[in-house]
Amino acid sequence: MQTDTMTRRVEVPGGAGRAVRVRAGELVRIVDILGGQVGDVFAFAAGEQHGNEHHSAEHTRAVTSRLFPAVGEPFVTDRRRPILTLVADTSPGHHDMLIAACDPQRYAQLGVPDHRSCATNLWEALAAVGHPYTGPTPQPINVFMRIPVGDDGTLSWLPAPTEAGDAITFRAELDAVVVVSSCPQDLVGINRGAPSPLAVEVLAGQGRQP
């Protein structure tokens, strides 16, 4: 990774969301700046003809036969096209693709209807870059989120285990819009305390692999 050249860096404030446009072959590195922070990641194929094509957790699980891809494996869209590949992970390696993005309905049930949410962050970030997605909120790639599955099928909600500077890196396989939400959840213990910032770094990679 040391030979890749950073082209831009966007800081995502704690509890907020940001979108970046990336070209096929570029790398997208998500950095937990302070540690202990979950990020909801969404990826959409760029271009009006692909406006609703997005990363699909269920299609990805079918391709990889895993709950979350290993380094070198792809994330695919709802049209079964690779859109991202996991290329590096310096975090403890706990990530999730089972839990839906927090949304206004979730917080209303928790008694705080005006709380920020990852779903709201997604829609605001897409509007900011003019991406024409009109479908439902996709299942996110929940980086740094630790949701172990017990032998009896139960899920546990554990704090993100990351330390300051831990990162996960994807290679874009399509021109894409990538949205990162620094999850604002402070009522369930997945983040350690108040939401904290993430960084999105776009790097000039070595192109798509054959």
Coordinates of C-alpha atoms in Angstrom, one line a residue:
M1 CA 0.0 0.0 0.0
Q2 CA 3.0 2.4 0.6
T3 CA 3.4 2.9 -3.2
D4 CA -0.1 4.1 -3.8
T5 CA -0.6 7.8 -4.2
M6 CA -3.4 9.5 -2.3
T7 CA -5.5 11.7 -4.5
R8 CA -7.9 13.0 -1.9
R9 CA -9.0 12.6 1.7
V10 CA -12.4 13.3 3.1
E11 CA -13.1 13.4 6.8
V12 CA -16.5 12.1 7.9
P13 CA -17.5 13.8 11.2
G14 CA -18.8 11.6 13.9
G15 CA -22.5 10.8 13.3
A16 CA -22.4 12.2 9.7
G17 CA -22.0 10.8 6.2
R18 CA -20.0 11.7 3.1
A19 CA -19.9 10.4 -0.5
V20 CA -17.0 10.1 -2.9
R21 CA -16.9 9.3 -6.6
V22 CA -14.2 6.8 -7.5
R23 CA -12.9 5.4 -10.8
A24 CA -12.5 1.7 -11.5
G25 CA -9.0 0.7 -10.2
E26 CA -8.8 3.3 -7.5
L27 CA -8.5 2.3 -3.9
V28 CA -10.8 3.5 -1.1
R29 CA -9.3 3.3 2.4
I30 CA -11.5 3.9 5.4
V31 CA -9.6 4.9 8.5
D32 CA -10.9 4.8 12.1
I33 CA -9.3 8.1 13.3
L34 CA -9.7 7.7 17.0
G35 CA -10.7 4.0 17.3
G36 CA -13.9 2.3 18.4
Q37 CA -16.1 3.6 15.6
V38 CA -18.4 1.7 13.2
G39 CA -18.8 2.8 9.6
D40 CA -21.7 2.0 7.3
V41 CA -20.4 1.7 3.8
F42 CA -22.6 1.8 0.6
A43 CA -21.4 1.4 -3.0
F44 CA -23.4 2.4 -6.1
A45 CA -22.5 1.9 -9.8
A46 CA -21.9 5.3 -11.3
G47 CA -23.9 6.6 -14.4
E48 CA -27.6 7.2 -14.8
Q49 CA -28.0 3.9 -16.6
H50 CA -26.8 2.2 -13.4
G51 CA -28.3 4.6 -10.9
N52 CA -30.1 1.9 -8.8
E53 CA -27.3 -0.8 -9.1
H54 CA -25.7 -1.1 -5.7
H55 CA -23.6 -3.4 -3.5
S56 CA -25.7 -6.3 -2.3
A57 CA -24.9 -8.2 0.9
E58 CA -27.0 -11.2 0.0
H59 CA -25.6 -11.5 -3.5
T60 CA -22.0 -11.2 -2.1
R61 CA -22.6 -13.9 0.5
A62 CA -23.8 -16.2 -2.3
V63 CA -20.6 -15.5 -4.3
T64 CA -18.1 -15.9 -1.4
S65 CA -20.0 -18.4 0.8
R66 CA -18.9 -16.2 3.8
L67 CA -20.7 -13.8 6.1
F68 CA -18.0 -11.2 5.0
P69 CA -15.4 -11.4 2.2
A70 CA -11.8 -12.3 3.0
V71 CA -8.9 -10.2 1.6
G72 CA -8.8 -10.7 -2.2
E73 CA -12.6 -11.5 -2.5
P74 CA -15.2 -9.3 -4.2
F75 CA -18.3 -7.5 -3.1
V76 CA -20.9 -7.8 -5.9
T77 CA -24.0 -5.7 -6.9
D78 CA -27.6 -6.7 -7.1
R79 CA -26.8 -7.5 -10.8
R80 CA -24.0 -9.8 -9.6
R81 CA -21.2 -7.6 -11.0
P82 CA -18.1 -7.0 -8.8
I83 CA -18.1 -3.4 -7.6
L84 CA -15.5 -3.6 -4.8
T85 CA -12.7 -6.0 -3.8
L86 CA -11.3 -6.2 -0.3
V87 CA -7.6 -5.7 -0.7
A88 CA -6.2 -4.9 2.8
D89 CA -7.3 -4.8 6.4
T90 CA -5.2 -3.5 9.2
S91 CA -8.0 -3.6 11.8
P92 CA -8.8 -6.7 14.0
G93 CA -10.9 -7.9 11.1
H94 CA -14.4 -7.7 12.6
H95 CA -17.0 -6.5 10.1
D96 CA -20.6 -7.2 9.5
M97 CA -23.1 -7.5 6.6
L98 CA -26.1 -8.8 8.6
I99 CA -27.4 -5.7 10.5
A100 CA -29.4 -3.1 8.6
A101 CA -28.5 0.6 8.7
C102 CA -29.9 2.5 11.6
D103 CA -32.8 4.6 10.5
P104 CA -35.4 7.1 11.9
Q105 CA -37.8 4.2 12.7
R106 CA -35.1 2.4 14.7
Y107 CA -34.5 5.5 16.8
A108 CA -38.2 6.2 17.2
Q109 CA -38.5 2.7 18.7
L110 CA -35.6 3.6 21.1
G111 CA -37.4 6.7 22.2
V112 CA -35.3 9.4 20.3
P113 CA -37.2 10.1 17.0
D114 CA -35.0 13.1 16.1
H115 CA -31.7 11.1 16.3
R116 CA -29.3 11.1 13.4
S117 CA -29.2 7.8 11.4
C118 CA -27.0 6.1 8.8
A119 CA -30.0 5.9 6.5
T120 CA -30.5 9.7 6.7
N121 CA -26.7 10.2 6.2
L122 CA -26.9 8.0 3.1
W123 CA -29.7 10.0 1.4
E124 CA -28.1 13.3 2.3
A125 CA -24.7 12.2 1.0
L126 CA -26.2 10.9 -2.3
A127 CA -28.1 14.1 -2.8
A128 CA -24.9 16.1 -2.2
V129 CA -23.1 14.4 -5.2
G130 CA -26.3 14.2 -7.3
H131 CA -26.4 10.4 -7.5
P132 CA -29.9 9.3 -8.7
Y133 CA -30.6 6.3 -6.5
T134 CA -34.3 5.7 -5.9
G135 CA -34.4 2.3 -4.3
P136 CA -34.7 1.3 -0.6
T137 CA -31.8 1.7 1.8
P138 CA -29.4 -1.1 0.9
Q139 CA -27.9 -3.4 3.5
P140 CA -24.6 -1.7 4.3
I141 CA -21.1 -3.0 4.6
N142 CA -20.6 -2.4 8.4
V143 CA -16.9 -2.0 8.7
F144 CA -15.4 -2.4 12.2
M145 CA -18.7 -3.7 13.5
R146 CA -18.5 -6.8 15.8
I147 CA -21.6 -8.9 15.6
P148 CA -20.6 -12.5 16.4
V149 CA -23.0 -15.3 15.6
G150 CA -23.4 -17.8 18.4
D151 CA -23.7 -21.6 17.9
D152 CA -27.4 -21.2 18.6
G153 CA -27.8 -18.5 15.9
T154 CA -28.0 -15.6 18.3
L155 CA -26.3 -12.3 17.6
S156 CA -24.3 -10.3 20.1
W157 CA -23.8 -6.5 19.8
L158 CA -20.2 -5.8 20.9
P159 CA -18.1 -2.6 20.8
A160 CA -16.0 -2.0 17.8
P161 CA -12.5 -3.3 18.6
T162 CA -10.5 -0.9 16.5
E163 CA -7.7 1.3 17.6
A164 CA -6.8 4.7 16.3
G165 CA -5.5 4.5 12.7
D166 CA -6.9 1.0 11.9
A167 CA -8.1 0.9 8.3
I168 CA -9.8 -1.3 5.7
T169 CA -9.1 -0.8 1.9
F170 CA -11.2 -1.7 -1.1
R171 CA -10.4 -1.5 -4.8
A172 CA -13.2 -0.2 -7.0
E173 CA -14.0 -2.6 -9.8
L174 CA -16.5 -0.2 -11.4
D175 CA -16.8 3.6 -11.6
A176 CA -18.8 4.1 -8.4
V177 CA -20.2 6.3 -5.7
V178 CA -19.1 5.2 -2.2
V179 CA -20.9 6.5 0.8
V180 CA -19.5 6.2 4.3
S181 CA -21.5 7.0 7.4
S182 CA -19.8 7.3 10.8
C183 CA -22.6 5.5 12.6
P184 CA -24.4 7.8 15.1
Q185 CA -25.6 4.9 17.2
D186 CA -24.9 5.8 20.9
L187 CA -27.8 3.9 22.5
V188 CA -26.6 0.4 21.6
G189 CA -23.0 -0.3 22.5
I190 CA -21.4 -0.9 19.1
N191 CA -19.4 2.3 19.3
R192 CA -17.3 3.2 22.3
G193 CA -19.0 6.3 23.5
A194 CA -20.0 9.2 21.4
P195 CA -19.7 8.9 17.6
S196 CA -16.2 9.8 16.4
P197 CA -14.8 10.7 12.9
L198 CA -13.7 8.4 10.1
A199 CA -11.6 9.3 7.1
V200 CA -12.1 8.2 3.5
E201 CA -8.9 8.2 1.5
V202 CA -9.0 7.7 -2.3
L203 CA -5.7 6.4 -3.7
A204 CA -4.5 5.8 -7.2
G205 CA -4.1 2.0 -7.3
Q206 CA -2.6 -0.4 -9.8
G207 CA -5.8 -1.0 -11.7
R208 CA -8.1 -3.9 -11.7
Q209 CA -6.6 -7.3 -11.4
P210 CA -6.8 -9.7 -14.4

